[in-house]
XYZ file of C-alpha atoms in Angstrom:
194
model
C -0.085 -0.068 0.087
C 1.266 3.692 -0.871
C 1.581 6.132 1.620
C -1.238 9.039 -0.552
C -3.570 4.819 -0.382
C -2.751 4.792 3.558
C -3.661 8.770 4.137
C -6.655 8.769 2.354
C -7.688 5.773 3.887
C -6.915 7.678 7.254
C -4.253 5.275 8.265
C -0.992 6.539 9.728
C 1.608 7.461 6.810
C 4.604 9.305 6.189
C 4.048 12.988 4.790
C 7.680 12.777 3.615
C 7.007 10.232 0.867
C 8.700 11.550 -2.800
C 5.048 10.868 -4.115
C 3.336 13.285 -1.823
C 5.773 15.459 -1.750
C 6.154 16.182 -5.002
C 2.187 16.775 -4.956
C 2.324 18.833 -2.312
C 5.655 21.011 -4.109
C 3.057 21.047 -7.781
C -0.017 22.379 -5.504
C 2.168 25.214 -3.731
C 3.842 26.184 -6.987
C 0.135 26.056 -8.251
C -1.424 28.016 -5.460
C 1.170 30.594 -5.554
C 0.222 31.117 -9.120
C -2.843 31.684 -8.821
C -2.536 33.992 -5.655
C -1.081 36.405 -7.879
C -2.454 36.174 -10.596
C -4.496 39.792 -11.987
C -7.786 39.810 -9.940
C -9.908 40.223 -13.120
C -7.769 37.372 -15.347
C -10.265 34.714 -15.311
C -8.732 32.583 -17.813
C -6.205 31.530 -15.583
C -7.442 31.221 -12.859
C -9.745 28.819 -14.516
C -6.816 26.515 -15.673
C -5.030 26.978 -12.310
C -7.949 25.884 -10.382
C -8.833 23.300 -13.298
C -4.886 21.704 -12.598
C -5.186 21.990 -9.137
C -8.395 20.622 -8.148
C -10.150 16.666 -7.776
C -13.431 18.275 -9.112
C -15.891 20.722 -9.266
C -18.677 22.342 -10.812
C -19.617 24.771 -12.737
C -19.528 28.644 -11.733
C -16.587 28.395 -8.368
C -15.503 31.715 -7.430
C -12.209 31.510 -5.183
C -10.735 35.109 -4.087
C -6.905 34.501 -3.502
C -4.862 34.556 -1.486
C -5.792 30.369 -1.141
C -4.164 27.880 0.603
C -4.133 23.443 0.029
C -1.526 20.792 0.525
C -2.435 18.603 -2.732
C -5.608 20.131 -4.111
C -6.436 17.130 -5.960
C -8.381 15.758 -2.671
C -10.671 18.241 -3.208
C -14.124 18.596 -4.936
C -16.852 21.287 -5.049
C -20.317 21.149 -6.359
C -22.023 24.182 -8.742
C -22.075 27.659 -7.690
C -19.734 28.005 -4.718
C -18.404 31.110 -3.546
C -14.448 30.528 -1.180
C -13.461 34.369 0.046
C -9.991 35.910 0.974
C -7.591 33.741 2.744
C -9.216 30.021 3.525
C -6.996 27.286 3.719
C -7.850 23.770 3.099
C -5.270 20.566 4.681
C -7.046 18.191 1.981
C -4.357 14.909 2.871
C -8.105 13.355 2.431
C -10.949 14.355 0.699
C -13.247 18.000 1.012
C -16.817 17.142 -0.429
C -18.610 20.599 -0.459
C -21.942 20.578 -2.423
C -23.766 23.290 -4.997
C -24.557 26.424 -3.681
C -21.446 26.836 -0.397
C -20.743 30.089 0.807
C -17.425 29.796 2.937
C -16.512 33.574 4.331
C -13.030 34.411 4.712
C -10.365 32.851 6.989
C -12.139 29.297 6.782
C -10.001 26.531 7.635
C -11.123 22.864 6.353
C -8.584 20.431 8.225
C -8.383 16.221 7.076
C -5.062 15.946 8.949
C -4.303 15.188 12.588
C -1.597 13.671 13.989
C -1.100 10.843 17.645
C -1.158 13.093 20.612
C 1.618 11.138 21.605
C 5.155 12.525 20.474
C 7.065 8.919 20.279
C 3.857 8.307 18.215
C 4.380 11.118 16.431
C 8.223 11.258 15.515
C 9.112 7.694 15.877
C 12.475 6.980 17.397
C 15.099 9.564 16.685
C 17.351 9.226 13.533
C 21.045 8.869 13.990
C 22.052 11.370 11.931
C 20.415 13.897 13.649
C 18.039 14.566 10.837
C 13.994 15.613 10.457
C 11.521 13.181 9.984
C 8.200 14.601 9.367
C 5.588 13.619 11.623
C 3.758 10.529 11.058
C -0.207 11.930 9.995
C -3.892 10.339 10.115
C -6.567 11.478 8.278
C -10.386 11.918 8.171
C -12.784 13.037 5.187
C -14.667 16.662 5.571
C -18.331 16.660 3.564
C -19.746 20.086 3.216
C -23.827 19.502 1.920
C -25.618 22.366 -0.068
C -26.533 25.241 0.052
C -24.469 26.060 2.993
C -22.746 29.077 4.592
C -19.544 28.660 6.859
C -18.787 32.370 8.393
C -15.916 33.711 8.612
C -13.081 31.603 10.033
C -14.387 29.112 10.639
C -12.501 25.940 11.413
C -13.898 22.877 10.442
C -12.048 19.371 12.315
C -10.859 16.339 10.130
C -14.181 13.861 10.031
C -16.284 16.389 10.031
C -20.443 16.103 8.147
C -22.298 19.601 7.414
C -25.698 18.681 6.561
C -28.004 20.159 3.574
C -28.680 23.715 4.510
C -26.722 24.696 7.724
C -25.293 27.838 8.261
C -22.297 27.876 10.179
C -21.458 30.868 12.753
C -18.085 32.953 12.575
C -15.335 31.885 13.993
C -17.071 28.145 15.108
C -15.304 25.388 16.130
C -16.970 22.626 14.238
C -15.488 19.371 16.329
C -18.982 17.172 15.195
C -21.473 16.590 12.604
C -24.047 18.640 12.351
C -27.073 17.975 11.017
C -29.036 19.584 7.771
C -31.349 22.415 8.163
C -29.506 23.888 11.282
C -28.090 27.198 12.198
C -24.724 26.474 14.327
C -22.188 28.090 16.472
C -19.661 28.762 19.029
C -16.527 26.465 20.651
C -17.359 23.450 19.877
C -20.111 24.384 17.688
C -23.459 23.327 18.555
C -27.062 23.884 16.403
C -28.663 26.275 18.085
C -31.958 26.414 16.399
C -34.046 25.022 13.145
C -32.937 27.059 10.147
C -36.473 26.578 7.968
């Protein structure tokens, strides 16, 4: 099993794997180019997003700057908008449904590390060189017609149902059911969304 296959399966994997680092560097270079483009250079933006993302529907708008780990694990539906300064750590799949609004400074994480330092790094290397920490992942799924408020953080493994509003600054640690307005740290449903 490759390190990428382990990554997508949620198993401990090595971030320093050559295949993963190649994709990581490619994504960083594409994002650098995207973030430097003139705001109205829509053709170049479209070309980069086509090369970067795992898949997307029509009418995707991403305001720079935008940051990803690999890019190819991110999938958008139709009519989605991502505002500036968002970070998507797509070490596993991030699937976003139709008509999603993602406000500035939203962070979506699919990666996490063992809490025990020895499990994160393993034994020290004899030559003293740096060892990438071991990582695990869990996918994040966002339904249709969802609005994620500014500065919200979505942690690995969460699913947000259809027609949900996540309040600004919320930290989503657990699934949020459809047709809800939720906020806080940890994020909790505060009312039904009609």
